[in-house]
PDB file of C-alpha atoms in Angstrom:
ATOM      1  CA  MET A   1       0.000   0.000   0.000  1.00 96.00           C
ATOM      2  CA  HIS A   2       1.235   3.519  -0.719  1.00 97.00           C
ATOM      3  CA  ILE A   3       0.920   5.729   2.361  1.00 98.00           C
ATOM      4  CA  LEU A   4       1.520   9.453   2.704  1.00 97.00           C
ATOM      5  CA  LEU A   5       2.927  10.375   6.103  1.00 96.00           C
ATOM      6  CA  VAL A   6       2.015  13.965   7.000  1.00 95.00           C
ATOM      7  CA  ALA A   7       3.688  15.597  10.000  1.00 94.00           C
ATOM      8  CA  SER A   8       4.491  19.007  11.414  1.00 92.00           C
ATOM      9  CA  ALA A   9       8.018  17.861  12.268  1.00 92.00           C
ATOM     10  CA  PHE A  10      10.231  14.937  11.322  1.00 92.00           C
ATOM     11  CA  ASN A  11      10.815  14.003  14.943  1.00 93.00           C
ATOM     12  CA  SER A  12      11.431  10.622  16.570  1.00 95.00           C
ATOM     13  CA  LEU A  13       7.710   9.709  16.529  1.00 94.00           C
ATOM     14  CA  THR A  14       7.409  10.446  12.825  1.00 95.00           C
ATOM     15  CA  GLN A  15      10.649   8.569  12.111  1.00 96.00           C
ATOM     16  CA  ARG A  16       9.396   5.558  14.056  1.00 97.00           C
ATOM     17  CA  VAL A  17       6.077   5.518  12.208  1.00 97.00           C
ATOM     18  CA  LEU A  18       7.964   5.722   8.903  1.00 97.00           C
ATOM     19  CA  ALA A  19      10.256   2.830   9.875  1.00 98.00           C
ATOM     20  CA  GLU A  20       7.368   0.660  11.085  1.00 97.00           C
ATOM     21  CA  LEU A  21       5.346   1.212   7.911  1.00 97.00           C
ATOM     22  CA  GLN A  22       8.346   0.478   5.687  1.00 98.00           C
ATOM     23  CA  ASP A  23       9.201  -2.634   7.727  1.00 98.00           C
ATOM     24  CA  ARG A  24       5.685  -3.880   6.983  1.00 98.00           C
ATOM     25  CA  GLY A  25       6.281  -3.545   3.248  1.00 98.00           C
ATOM     26  CA  HIS A  26       4.475  -0.284   2.546  1.00 98.00           C
ATOM     27  CA  THR A  27       5.839   2.452   0.313  1.00 98.00           C
ATOM     28  CA  VAL A  28       5.750   5.705   2.230  1.00 98.00           C
ATOM     29  CA  GLY A  29       5.988   9.312   1.120  1.00 96.00           C
ATOM     30  CA  VAL A  30       6.598  12.053   3.662  1.00 95.00           C
ATOM     31  CA  VAL A  31       5.385  15.650   3.599  1.00 94.00           C
ATOM     32  CA  LEU A  32       5.940  18.254   6.282  1.00 92.00           C
ATOM     33  CA  ALA A  33       2.820  20.318   6.938  1.00 88.00           C
ATOM     34  CA  LEU A  34       4.271  23.702   7.744  1.00 86.00           C
ATOM     35  CA  GLY A  35       1.030  25.648   7.589  1.00 77.00           C
ATOM     36  CA  ASN A  36       0.678  25.704   3.806  1.00 83.00           C
ATOM     37  CA  ASP A  37      -2.382  23.688   2.771  1.00 90.00           C
ATOM     38  CA  ASP A  38      -1.450  23.971  -0.907  1.00 91.00           C
ATOM     39  CA  GLU A  39       1.787  22.041  -0.303  1.00 89.00           C
ATOM     40  CA  MET A  40      -0.192  19.250   1.325  1.00 91.00           C
ATOM     41  CA  ARG A  41      -2.701  19.218  -1.527  1.00 94.00           C
ATOM     42  CA  GLU A  42       0.124  19.065  -4.073  1.00 94.00           C
ATOM     43  CA  ALA A  43       1.783  16.174  -2.231  1.00 93.00           C
ATOM     44  CA  VAL A  44      -1.527  14.277  -2.226  1.00 95.00           C
ATOM     45  CA  ARG A  45      -1.994  14.939  -5.960  1.00 96.00           C
ATOM     46  CA  ALA A  46       1.584  13.979  -6.819  1.00 96.00           C
ATOM     47  CA  GLN A  47       1.768  10.839  -4.688  1.00 95.00           C
ATOM     48  CA  ALA A  48      -1.831   9.588  -4.945  1.00 96.00           C
ATOM     49  CA  PRO A  49      -1.688   7.743  -1.607  1.00 97.00           C
ATOM     50  CA  GLN A  50      -4.115   5.026  -0.648  1.00 97.00           C
ATOM     51  CA  LEU A  51      -3.941   6.180   2.967  1.00 98.00           C
ATOM     52  CA  ILE A  52      -2.815   9.364   4.733  1.00 97.00           C
ATOM     53  CA  VAL A  53      -1.348   8.989   8.225  1.00 97.00           C
ATOM     54  CA  ALA A  54      -0.743  12.065  10.384  1.00 94.00           C
ATOM     55  CA  PRO A  55       0.755  11.021  13.739  1.00 91.00           C
ATOM     56  CA  MET A  56       2.221  14.430  14.637  1.00 82.00           C
ATOM     57  CA  LEU A  57       0.226  17.219  13.073  1.00 88.00           C
ATOM     58  CA  THR A  58      -0.425  20.637  14.620  1.00 88.00           C
ATOM     59  CA  THR A  59      -2.721  21.860  11.824  1.00 87.00           C
ATOM     60  CA  ALA A  60      -5.789  20.252  10.328  1.00 91.00           C
ATOM     61  CA  ILE A  61      -5.708  18.331   7.074  1.00 94.00           C
ATOM     62  CA  PRO A  62      -7.628  20.429   4.527  1.00 94.00           C
ATOM     63  CA  GLU A  63     -11.258  19.362   4.180  1.00 95.00           C
ATOM     64  CA  ASP A  64     -10.992  18.652   0.468  1.00 96.00           C
ATOM     65  CA  VAL A  65      -8.143  16.223   1.212  1.00 96.00           C
ATOM     66  CA  TRP A  66      -9.833  14.286   4.014  1.00 95.00           C
ATOM     67  CA  ARG A  67     -13.093  14.123   2.074  1.00 96.00           C
ATOM     68  CA  SER A  68     -11.365  12.551  -0.928  1.00 95.00           C
ATOM     69  CA  ARG A  69      -8.822  10.286   0.827  1.00 96.00           C
ATOM     70  CA  THR A  70      -8.798   7.929   3.762  1.00 97.00           C
ATOM     71  CA  CYS A  71      -6.938   9.668   6.592  1.00 96.00           C
TER      72      CYS A  71
END
């Protein structure tokens, strides 16, 4: 499964989630959500993930993203 990992920081929690997902055979893209919703939308368009995981996010995922993708 292709998963997009969205986080506000690439800290130890985010790194652990990335490692665990990859160890389970998933392909994982990472995008840092630094307050720019357009960057997150572009990452979703470019990577076309089957699932979006946001373990460490300080801003909300834009509504149009969570309505169109499983988050």
